Coordinates of C-alpha atoms in Angstrom, one line a residue:
Chain A
M114 CA 258.2 84.4 159.9
A115 CA 254.7 84.0 158.4
S116 CA 251.6 84.4 160.4
S117 CA 248.7 85.9 158.7
S118 CA 248.6 89.6 158.3
S119 CA 246.2 91.6 160.3
S120 CA 246.6 95.0 158.6
G121 CA 243.2 94.5 157.0
L122 CA 244.4 95.4 153.4
T123 CA 242.9 93.3 150.6
F124 CA 245.5 92.4 147.9
K125 CA 244.4 92.1 144.3
L126 CA 247.0 90.5 141.8
H127 CA 246.9 90.6 138.1
P128 CA 248.1 87.6 136.0
L129 CA 250.6 90.0 134.2
V130 CA 252.6 90.3 137.1
I131 CA 252.9 86.5 137.5
V132 CA 253.7 86.3 133.9
N133 CA 256.3 88.7 134.1
I134 CA 258.2 87.4 136.9
S135 CA 258.2 83.9 135.8
D136 CA 259.5 85.3 132.5
H137 CA 262.3 87.3 133.9
Y138 CA 263.2 84.0 135.9
T139 CA 263.1 81.8 132.9
R140 CA 265.2 84.2 131.1
V141 CA 267.9 84.5 133.6
K142 CA 267.9 80.9 134.2
S143 CA 268.3 79.7 130.5
Q144 CA 271.0 82.5 130.1
M145 CA 273.2 81.2 132.6
H146 CA 276.7 79.6 131.9
P147 CA 276.8 76.8 132.2
P148 CA 272.9 76.3 131.7
I149 CA 271.2 74.6 134.4
G150 CA 269.7 71.1 133.3
P151 CA 270.3 67.5 133.8
H152 CA 273.0 67.4 130.9
A153 CA 274.9 70.0 133.0
N154 CA 274.9 67.8 135.8
D155 CA 276.3 65.0 133.8
N156 CA 279.2 67.1 132.6
S157 CA 280.1 68.3 135.9
N158 CA 280.3 64.8 137.1
G159 CA 282.8 64.2 134.6
T160 CA 286.5 65.2 134.7
D161 CA 285.8 68.8 134.2
G162 CA 287.3 69.7 137.7
A163 CA 284.2 71.7 138.2
T164 CA 282.2 71.0 141.5
S165 CA 279.6 68.2 141.4
L166 CA 277.1 70.4 142.9
P167 CA 274.5 71.8 140.4
P168 CA 274.8 75.7 140.2
P169 CA 272.7 77.7 142.6
V170 CA 269.4 78.7 141.5
P171 CA 269.3 82.4 140.5
R172 CA 267.2 84.7 142.3
V173 CA 265.6 87.8 140.4
Y174 CA 264.4 90.7 141.4
G175 CA 262.2 93.6 140.6
C176 CA 259.5 96.0 141.2
V177 CA 255.8 96.1 141.3
I178 CA 253.5 98.9 140.7
G179 CA 249.9 99.5 141.1
I180 CA 247.1 101.3 142.5
Q181 CA 246.3 101.7 146.2
R182 CA 242.8 102.7 146.8
G183 CA 241.7 102.8 150.6
R184 CA 242.2 99.4 151.8
T185 CA 242.4 97.8 148.7
V186 CA 245.8 97.3 146.9
E187 CA 245.6 96.3 143.2
I188 CA 249.1 95.1 141.8
F189 CA 249.0 95.8 138.0
N190 CA 252.4 95.5 136.5
S191 CA 256.1 94.9 137.0
F192 CA 259.5 95.7 135.7
E193 CA 262.9 93.9 136.5
L194 CA 265.5 95.5 138.8
L195 CA 269.4 94.5 139.1
Y196 CA 270.5 93.2 142.5
D197 CA 273.7 94.4 143.5
P198 CA 275.4 91.5 145.7
S199 CA 277.9 93.5 147.2
T200 CA 275.7 96.1 148.7
H201 CA 272.7 93.8 149.2
S202 CA 270.6 96.4 147.6
L203 CA 268.5 97.1 144.6
D204 CA 270.0 99.5 141.9
R205 CA 268.4 102.7 143.0
S206 CA 269.2 105.3 140.1
F207 CA 267.8 102.5 137.7
L208 CA 264.5 102.1 139.7
E209 CA 264.1 105.7 139.8
K210 CA 264.7 106.2 135.8
K211 CA 261.9 103.3 135.4
Q212 CA 259.5 105.0 137.6
D213 CA 259.6 108.4 136.0
L214 CA 259.3 106.6 132.7
Y215 CA 256.1 104.5 134.0
K216 CA 254.6 107.4 135.5
K217 CA 254.7 109.3 132.1
V218 CA 252.8 106.3 131.0
F219 CA 250.6 105.4 133.5
P220 CA 250.2 108.4 136.1
N221 CA 247.9 106.5 138.3
F222 CA 250.6 103.8 139.1
Y223 CA 252.6 103.8 142.3
I224 CA 255.6 101.5 143.3
L225 CA 253.8 99.2 145.7
G226 CA 256.8 96.9 146.6
W227 CA 259.1 94.4 145.0
Y228 CA 259.3 90.8 143.9
S229 CA 261.4 88.0 143.8
T230 CA 261.9 84.4 143.6
G231 CA 262.8 81.5 145.9
S232 CA 260.9 78.9 148.3
D233 CA 260.7 81.1 151.2
A234 CA 261.3 84.7 152.3
Q235 CA 264.8 85.3 154.0
E236 CA 266.2 87.4 156.4
S237 CA 268.4 89.4 153.8
D238 CA 264.9 90.0 152.0
M239 CA 264.2 92.5 154.9
H240 CA 267.2 94.6 154.1
I241 CA 265.4 95.4 150.6
H242 CA 262.4 95.7 152.2
K243 CA 263.3 98.5 154.4
A244 CA 265.3 100.3 151.4
L245 CA 262.0 100.4 149.5
M246 CA 260.3 101.9 152.7
D247 CA 261.2 105.5 151.8
I248 CA 259.2 105.1 148.5
N249 CA 256.3 103.4 150.0
E250 CA 255.9 103.4 153.7
S251 CA 254.6 99.7 153.6
P252 CA 255.7 98.2 150.7
V253 CA 254.6 94.5 149.7
Y254 CA 256.8 91.6 148.9
V255 CA 255.7 89.3 146.2
L256 CA 257.4 85.9 146.3
L257 CA 257.1 83.5 143.4
N258 CA 258.3 79.9 144.0
P259 CA 259.9 78.5 140.5
S260 CA 260.0 74.9 141.5
I261 CA 257.2 73.0 139.8
N262 CA 255.0 71.2 142.1
H263 CA 252.3 69.0 140.4
A264 CA 250.7 68.1 143.5
Q265 CA 250.1 71.8 144.6
K266 CA 246.8 73.0 143.6
D267 CA 247.4 76.8 144.3
L268 CA 249.6 79.6 142.7
P269 CA 252.9 79.2 143.7
V270 CA 252.6 83.0 144.6
T271 CA 252.9 84.3 148.2
I272 CA 252.5 88.1 149.2
Y273 CA 254.2 89.2 152.4
E274 CA 253.9 92.5 154.4
S275 CA 255.9 93.8 157.1
E276 CA 254.6 94.3 160.5
L277 CA 256.1 95.5 163.6
H278 CA 256.4 92.6 166.1
V279 CA 257.8 92.7 169.6
I280 CA 260.4 89.7 169.6
D281 CA 262.4 89.2 172.9
G282 CA 261.5 92.7 173.9
I283 CA 263.0 94.3 170.8
P284 CA 260.6 95.6 168.1
Q285 CA 261.5 94.0 164.7
L286 CA 260.1 94.1 161.7
I287 CA 259.0 90.6 160.2
F288 CA 257.4 89.4 157.3
V289 CA 253.8 88.0 157.6
R290 CA 251.7 86.5 154.6
S291 CA 248.6 88.1 153.3
N292 CA 245.9 86.6 151.5
Y293 CA 245.3 87.8 147.8
T294 CA 242.7 87.2 145.0
I295 CA 243.4 87.4 141.3
E296 CA 241.7 89.9 139.2
T297 CA 241.7 90.3 135.7
V298 CA 241.1 92.6 132.9
E299 CA 239.2 91.6 129.9
A300 CA 242.4 91.3 127.7
E301 CA 244.3 89.4 130.3
R302 CA 241.6 87.0 130.6
I303 CA 241.9 86.4 127.0
S304 CA 245.4 86.1 126.8
V305 CA 245.4 83.4 129.7
D306 CA 242.7 81.6 128.1
H307 CA 244.5 81.3 125.0
V308 CA 247.7 80.1 126.8
A309 CA 245.7 77.7 128.5
H310 CA 244.2 76.1 125.5
L311 CA 247.4 75.3 123.7
K312 CA 246.9 73.2 120.7
P313 CA 249.4 71.1 119.3
S314 CA 251.4 73.3 116.8
D315 CA 251.0 71.3 113.9
G316 CA 247.2 71.9 113.7
G317 CA 247.1 68.0 114.4
S318 CA 245.0 65.9 112.8
A319 CA 241.1 65.9 113.7
A320 CA 241.9 63.2 116.2
T321 CA 244.2 65.3 118.2
Q322 CA 242.1 68.3 117.9
L323 CA 239.3 66.3 119.0
A324 CA 241.2 64.9 122.0
A325 CA 242.2 68.1 123.2
H326 CA 238.8 69.5 123.1
L327 CA 237.6 66.3 124.9
T328 CA 240.1 66.8 127.6
G329 CA 239.1 70.3 128.2
I330 CA 235.5 69.0 128.7
H331 CA 236.4 66.2 130.9
S332 CA 238.6 68.5 133.3
A333 CA 235.4 71.1 133.8
I334 CA 233.4 68.2 134.5
K335 CA 235.6 66.7 136.7
M336 CA 235.7 69.9 138.7
L337 CA 232.0 70.0 138.8
N338 CA 231.7 66.5 139.8
S339 CA 234.2 66.8 142.9
R340 CA 231.9 69.6 144.0
I341 CA 228.8 67.8 143.7
R342 CA 230.5 65.0 145.8
V343 CA 231.3 67.5 148.5
L344 CA 227.8 68.7 148.6
H345 CA 226.5 64.9 148.5
Y346 CA 228.7 63.9 151.4
Y347 CA 228.0 66.9 153.5
L348 CA 224.0 66.4 152.9
L349 CA 224.4 62.8 154.1
A350 CA 226.4 63.6 157.2
M351 CA 223.7 66.1 158.1
Q352 CA 221.1 63.2 157.6
K353 CA 223.1 60.9 159.8
G354 CA 223.4 63.8 162.2
D355 CA 227.1 64.1 162.4
I356 CA 226.6 67.8 161.6
L357 CA 224.0 70.3 162.9
C358 CA 221.7 71.0 160.3
E359 CA 222.3 74.6 159.0
N360 CA 219.1 75.8 157.4
S361 CA 220.5 78.5 155.2
L362 CA 222.8 76.0 153.6
L363 CA 220.1 73.4 152.9
R364 CA 217.9 76.0 151.6
Q365 CA 220.6 77.1 149.1
V366 CA 221.1 73.5 148.1
S367 CA 217.4 73.0 147.6
S368 CA 217.3 76.0 145.2
L369 CA 220.2 74.6 143.5
L370 CA 218.6 71.2 143.0
R371 CA 215.4 72.9 141.8
R372 CA 217.3 74.1 138.7
L373 CA 218.3 70.7 137.6
P374 CA 217.3 69.1 135.0
A375 CA 219.1 72.4 133.4
I376 CA 217.3 72.0 130.0
E377 CA 214.6 69.7 129.4
S378 CA 211.9 71.4 127.1
E379 CA 210.7 69.7 124.1
K380 CA 211.8 73.0 122.1
F381 CA 215.2 72.3 123.3
Q382 CA 215.2 68.7 122.4
D383 CA 213.9 69.9 118.8
D384 CA 216.5 72.3 118.1
F385 CA 219.1 70.0 119.3
L386 CA 218.0 66.8 117.1
M387 CA 218.0 69.3 114.3
E388 CA 221.5 70.5 114.6
Y389 CA 222.7 67.0 115.3
N390 CA 221.4 65.7 112.1
D391 CA 222.6 68.5 110.1
T392 CA 226.0 68.1 111.4
L393 CA 225.8 64.2 110.6
L394 CA 224.2 65.0 107.0
I395 CA 227.0 67.4 106.3
T396 CA 229.6 64.8 107.5
Y397 CA 228.0 62.4 105.2
L398 CA 228.2 64.7 102.2
A399 CA 231.9 65.6 102.6
M400 CA 232.7 61.8 102.8
F401 CA 230.6 61.1 99.6
T402 CA 232.6 64.0 97.9
N403 CA 235.9 62.4 99.2
C404 CA 234.9 59.0 98.2
S405 CA 233.6 60.2 94.6
S406 CA 237.1 62.2 94.2
T407 CA 239.2 59.0 95.1
M408 CA 237.1 57.0 92.8
N409 CA 237.4 59.5 90.0
E410 CA 241.4 59.2 90.6
L411 CA 241.4 55.5 90.6
V412 CA 239.6 55.5 87.2
D413 CA 241.7 58.1 85.7
K414 CA 245.1 55.9 86.7
F415 CA 243.3 53.0 85.6
N416 CA 242.4 54.4 82.4
T417 CA 246.2 55.8 82.0
A418 CA 247.6 52.5 82.8
Y419 CA 245.5 50.2 80.7
D420 CA 245.7 53.1 77.7
R421 CA 249.4 53.1 77.8
H422 CA 249.3 49.6 77.8
S423 CA 247.1 49.2 74.7
R424 CA 248.9 51.8 72.8
R425 CA 252.0 49.5 72.6
G426 CA 249.7 47.2 70.7
G427 CA 249.1 43.9 71.7
R428 CA 247.6 42.7 74.8
T429 CA 244.0 42.9 75.9
A430 CA 243.6 45.4 78.4
F431 CA 240.5 46.1 80.8
M432 CA 240.4 42.9 83.2
Chain B
M122 CA 222.4 83.1 147.4
D123 CA 222.4 86.8 148.3
I124 CA 219.1 86.4 149.7
E125 CA 220.4 84.2 152.2
Q126 CA 223.0 86.8 153.2
K127 CA 220.5 89.3 153.1
Q128 CA 218.2 87.4 155.5
A129 CA 221.1 86.3 157.8
D130 CA 221.3 89.3 160.1
L131 CA 217.3 89.6 160.1
I132 CA 217.5 85.6 161.1
D133 CA 219.7 86.6 164.0
H134 CA 217.8 89.4 165.1
F135 CA 214.7 87.5 165.5
V136 CA 216.2 84.3 166.9
K137 CA 217.7 86.6 169.7
Q138 CA 214.6 88.4 170.3
A139 CA 212.5 85.3 170.7
S140 CA 214.8 83.2 172.9
A141 CA 214.4 86.3 175.3
L142 CA 210.8 86.1 175.3
Q143 CA 208.2 83.6 176.4
G144 CA 204.5 82.6 175.8
S145 CA 202.1 85.4 174.7
A146 CA 204.9 87.7 174.4
L147 CA 206.1 85.9 171.2
C148 CA 202.9 86.3 169.4
P149 CA 203.8 90.0 168.2
L150 CA 207.1 89.0 167.6
I151 CA 205.9 86.3 165.2
A152 CA 203.4 88.7 163.5
E153 CA 206.2 91.2 162.9
A154 CA 208.8 88.2 161.7
T155 CA 206.1 87.2 159.1
S156 CA 205.4 90.6 158.1
N157 CA 209.1 91.7 157.5
T158 CA 209.7 92.2 153.6
S159 CA 213.0 90.6 153.6
L160 CA 212.5 87.6 155.9
F161 CA 211.6 84.3 153.8
A162 CA 213.3 81.9 156.2
F163 CA 211.5 80.7 159.4
S164 CA 212.7 77.5 160.4
E165 CA 215.4 78.9 162.5
I166 CA 212.7 80.7 164.6
L167 CA 210.6 77.5 164.5
A168 CA 213.4 75.7 166.1
I169 CA 213.6 77.7 169.3
P170 CA 212.4 76.0 172.4
S171 CA 210.1 78.9 173.5
V172 CA 208.1 79.0 170.3
L173 CA 207.7 75.2 170.3
Q174 CA 206.2 75.5 174.0
L175 CA 203.2 77.3 172.4
E176 CA 202.0 74.2 171.2
G177 CA 199.0 73.2 172.8
T178 CA 198.5 76.4 174.4
S179 CA 195.9 79.3 173.8
N180 CA 198.7 80.9 171.5
S181 CA 198.9 77.8 169.3
V182 CA 197.5 79.5 166.4
Y183 CA 200.5 81.7 166.2
L184 CA 202.6 78.5 165.8
D185 CA 200.5 77.1 163.1
V186 CA 200.6 80.6 161.4
L187 CA 204.5 80.3 161.6
R188 CA 204.5 76.8 160.3
L189 CA 202.1 77.9 157.8
F190 CA 204.6 80.4 156.7
A191 CA 207.5 77.8 156.7
H192 CA 205.8 75.3 154.6
G193 CA 202.5 76.2 153.5
T194 CA 200.6 78.1 150.8
W195 CA 198.0 80.6 150.1
S196 CA 195.7 77.7 149.4
D197 CA 196.4 76.2 152.6
Y198 CA 195.3 79.5 154.4
K199 CA 192.3 79.5 152.5
R200 CA 191.3 76.1 153.7
N201 CA 192.0 76.7 157.1
A202 CA 190.9 80.1 157.5
G203 CA 188.6 79.2 160.1
C204 CA 191.3 78.4 162.7
L205 CA 194.0 80.7 161.7
P206 CA 194.1 84.4 162.7
Q207 CA 193.4 87.2 160.5
L208 CA 196.6 87.9 158.3
V209 CA 197.4 91.6 157.8
P210 CA 198.4 92.8 153.9
E211 CA 202.1 92.4 154.4
Q212 CA 201.6 88.7 155.8
V213 CA 199.0 88.2 152.7
L214 CA 201.9 89.4 150.3
K215 CA 204.7 87.5 151.8
L216 CA 202.6 84.3 152.0
K217 CA 201.6 84.9 147.9
Q218 CA 205.3 85.0 147.3
L219 CA 206.1 82.0 149.4
T220 CA 203.4 80.2 147.4
V221 CA 205.2 81.3 144.2
L222 CA 208.3 79.6 145.5
T223 CA 206.5 76.6 146.3
L224 CA 205.0 76.2 142.7
A225 CA 208.6 76.7 141.5
E226 CA 209.5 73.8 143.2
T227 CA 207.7 71.1 141.3
N228 CA 207.6 72.8 137.8
K229 CA 209.9 75.0 135.9
V230 CA 207.4 76.5 133.6
L231 CA 204.3 77.8 135.5
P232 CA 201.2 78.7 133.2
Y233 CA 199.4 81.8 134.1
D234 CA 196.2 80.0 134.8
Q235 CA 197.7 78.0 137.6
L236 CA 199.5 81.1 138.9
M237 CA 196.2 83.0 138.9
Q238 CA 194.1 80.2 140.6
E239 CA 196.6 79.7 143.3
L240 CA 197.1 83.6 144.1
D241 CA 193.5 84.7 143.5
I242 CA 194.6 87.2 141.0
T243 CA 191.8 87.7 138.4
N244 CA 193.8 89.3 135.7
V245 CA 197.3 88.8 133.6
R246 CA 198.3 92.7 134.3
E247 CA 197.9 92.2 137.9
L248 CA 199.9 89.0 138.0
E249 CA 202.8 90.2 136.0
D250 CA 202.9 93.0 138.0
F251 CA 203.0 90.9 141.3
L252 CA 205.6 88.8 139.7
I253 CA 207.9 91.4 138.5
N254 CA 207.7 93.7 141.5
E255 CA 207.4 91.4 144.6
C256 CA 208.9 88.2 143.3
M257 CA 211.9 89.4 140.9
Y258 CA 212.8 92.6 142.3
A259 CA 212.8 90.8 145.7
G260 CA 215.3 88.5 144.0
I261 CA 213.6 85.5 145.0
V262 CA 212.9 84.4 141.8
R263 CA 214.7 84.9 138.5
G264 CA 213.1 84.0 135.3
K265 CA 211.2 84.9 132.0
L266 CA 207.5 86.0 131.4
D267 CA 206.0 84.4 128.3
Q268 CA 203.2 86.4 127.2
L269 CA 202.3 84.6 123.8
R270 CA 202.3 81.2 125.4
R271 CA 201.0 82.5 129.1
C272 CA 203.6 81.1 131.1
F273 CA 206.4 81.8 133.4
E274 CA 209.7 80.1 132.9
V275 CA 211.5 79.8 136.3
Q276 CA 215.4 79.8 135.9
F277 CA 216.0 80.3 139.7
A278 CA 214.0 80.4 142.8
A279 CA 215.1 80.8 146.3
G280 CA 214.8 77.8 148.7
R281 CA 212.0 77.6 151.2
D282 CA 212.4 75.8 154.6
L283 CA 212.9 72.3 154.4
R284 CA 210.0 70.0 155.3
P285 CA 211.5 66.9 157.4
G286 CA 211.2 64.5 154.5
Q287 CA 212.6 66.7 152.0
L288 CA 216.4 66.1 153.1
G289 CA 216.1 62.5 151.7
S290 CA 214.9 63.4 148.3
M291 CA 217.6 65.9 148.0
I292 CA 220.2 63.4 148.6
H293 CA 218.5 61.1 146.2
T294 CA 218.7 63.7 143.3
L295 CA 222.4 64.7 144.2
S296 CA 223.3 61.0 144.1
N297 CA 221.6 60.8 140.7
W298 CA 223.5 63.7 139.7
L299 CA 226.8 62.6 140.9
A300 CA 226.1 59.4 139.1
T301 CA 225.2 61.1 135.7
S302 CA 228.3 63.1 135.8
D303 CA 230.4 59.9 136.6
N304 CA 229.0 58.3 133.7
L305 CA 229.5 61.0 131.6
L306 CA 233.5 61.5 132.5
M307 CA 233.6 57.8 131.8
S308 CA 232.6 58.2 128.2
I309 CA 234.4 61.2 127.6
Q310 CA 237.5 59.2 128.6
E311 CA 236.4 56.3 126.4
K312 CA 236.0 58.8 123.6
I313 CA 239.3 60.4 124.0
K314 CA 241.0 57.0 124.0
W315 CA 238.6 56.1 120.7
A316 CA 240.2 59.2 119.1
D317 CA 243.5 58.5 120.0
S318 CA 243.4 54.7 119.0
M319 CA 241.8 55.8 115.6
S320 CA 244.6 58.4 115.1
E321 CA 247.0 55.6 115.7
L322 CA 245.6 53.1 113.3
D323 CA 245.1 55.8 110.8
K324 CA 249.2 56.3 111.1
K325 CA 249.9 53.1 110.8
H326 CA 248.1 52.4 107.8
R327 CA 249.2 55.3 106.0
K328 CA 252.8 54.5 106.9
E329 CA 252.2 50.7 105.7
V330 CA 250.9 52.2 102.5
E331 CA 253.8 54.2 101.8
D332 CA 256.1 51.8 102.6
R333 CA 254.4 49.4 100.0
V334 CA 254.7 52.1 97.3
E335 CA 258.4 52.3 98.0
E336 CA 258.8 48.7 97.7
V337 CA 257.0 48.7 94.3
K338 CA 259.1 51.6 93.2
K339 CA 262.1 50.1 93.8
S340 CA 261.1 46.8 92.4
L341 CA 260.0 48.7 89.3
S342 CA 263.0 50.5 89.0
L343 CA 264.9 47.1 89.4
K344 CA 262.8 45.5 86.9
L345 CA 263.3 48.2 84.4
Q346 CA 267.0 47.9 84.6
T347 CA 266.8 44.1 84.5
V348 CA 264.7 43.8 81.5
S349 CA 265.7 45.1 78.1
R350 CA 262.3 45.8 76.7
P351 CA 260.0 47.1 79.2
T352 CA 257.0 44.5 79.1
L353 CA 255.4 44.1 82.5
T354 CA 252.7 41.2 82.7
S355 CA 249.3 42.8 83.1
E356 CA 249.1 41.2 86.2
G357 CA 252.1 43.0 87.7
M358 CA 251.0 46.3 86.0
R359 CA 247.3 46.1 87.9
R360 CA 249.0 45.2 91.1
S361 CA 251.4 48.1 90.9
T362 CA 248.5 50.6 89.7
L363 CA 246.5 49.4 92.3
N364 CA 248.9 49.8 95.1
L365 CA 249.8 53.4 93.8
V366 CA 246.2 54.4 94.1
E367 CA 245.6 53.0 97.3

């Protein structure tokens, strides 16, 4: 069902949509009775009489809205819809009501399509797709795969379009995959950045904050490292003669390498060392203050202890 | 990187034309290629067999001109001006632009004096105009002009055609960069482990101290119960006080 799309439309997806869909899915999943989880399976394996199969993963549905300018389709926002399993369609009146409300706030946004969760597009999705075709003649279908796969590097979001293909002599609408890019507005970038840098909630000791900060730097440098490695391997292959020498690329690499070392001037060294020394001095000073206050407390307690002792009269204090 | 994109079509165009022509018909084509304002890459044209065949013929001067534009500078041209044909003003301009690129290869900070000498420009105003109009607006160089210190700091310079030996040195630089970043990754990991272990130690120490405080508190309350008159030995007093302030 999924070949690549040839419609030539470019899709731009905003992260708000992805967050909305995953939020909708998580809410529905956590509100289900019985809750889906490892302990639920243990319960059902007992003498409940319930089935030993885990309850089916819920599918959530909703609508995506955005702007279409020429050949570029930009999906900005989304809202949820109820799915009626008996008629296999989405709640139409609610959709229209929501559409009116959104039109008042965002007059430029149109309904561009719909979304759902799952691992792959299914045949039954075509009904919903066709139902939406009277609002938008070529709706898009955004599919989020909620299963967490740590090995996967890309986002588990796919965008499908519908195309009329002739299969066995019958023209049919099938889903074809399309490529998309992620586009962010400044506000979205800030919030995604914030979520990505979640610190431990108790503020942590200095060590955990340091570890978190260093981990961030580590992953950034690791990405750089892997890319340098690719370039290195490519150049080596070119030298050995495995690959044709592509002059344009070589020129670009040479201009890149000429930018190294990135900062080496004397002025930078001066400023850097000055800032380094300042930081060290301040740390030293803070430690001094800490030490002297601890000393002070110790002396106070010492005096208190020995004063009390000598007031009782008798022993010689102050060892 | 956009320069490469801008040039890609031009390069294709010239390559196609050059492959179709032979011998002396290539000479005007080479002249056209070297005068073109957006073309800075000549190694593709140099690689075409019909161009290489010009070697040794009466038209080999044009091949030399092409090689000069691919790898040489304005000073090279001046030195060999006798055996090379006269260059039109556009070619002179282009050669000077390429000279700036070559100079940017070795140093990141180019003093005005060196630039003026290499480019045969006598005053600073002209030099700056040249740098701004011809180099920066063309997009081949990006950098900052420092008039007080009379130097030009290059941040980015487009690549020139590669000499045959340059590939080796590029690989060398890349492997150095790779080694440095590997080392950096290792040291960051060590630092993270160090930070974690130090916080572990600190927590353990804190826990130990609190346990001892609890112990001493318990023993104190016990002693208060067992002894009628609260006389603690000075030794015990000192030990307990020191434990409390630890």
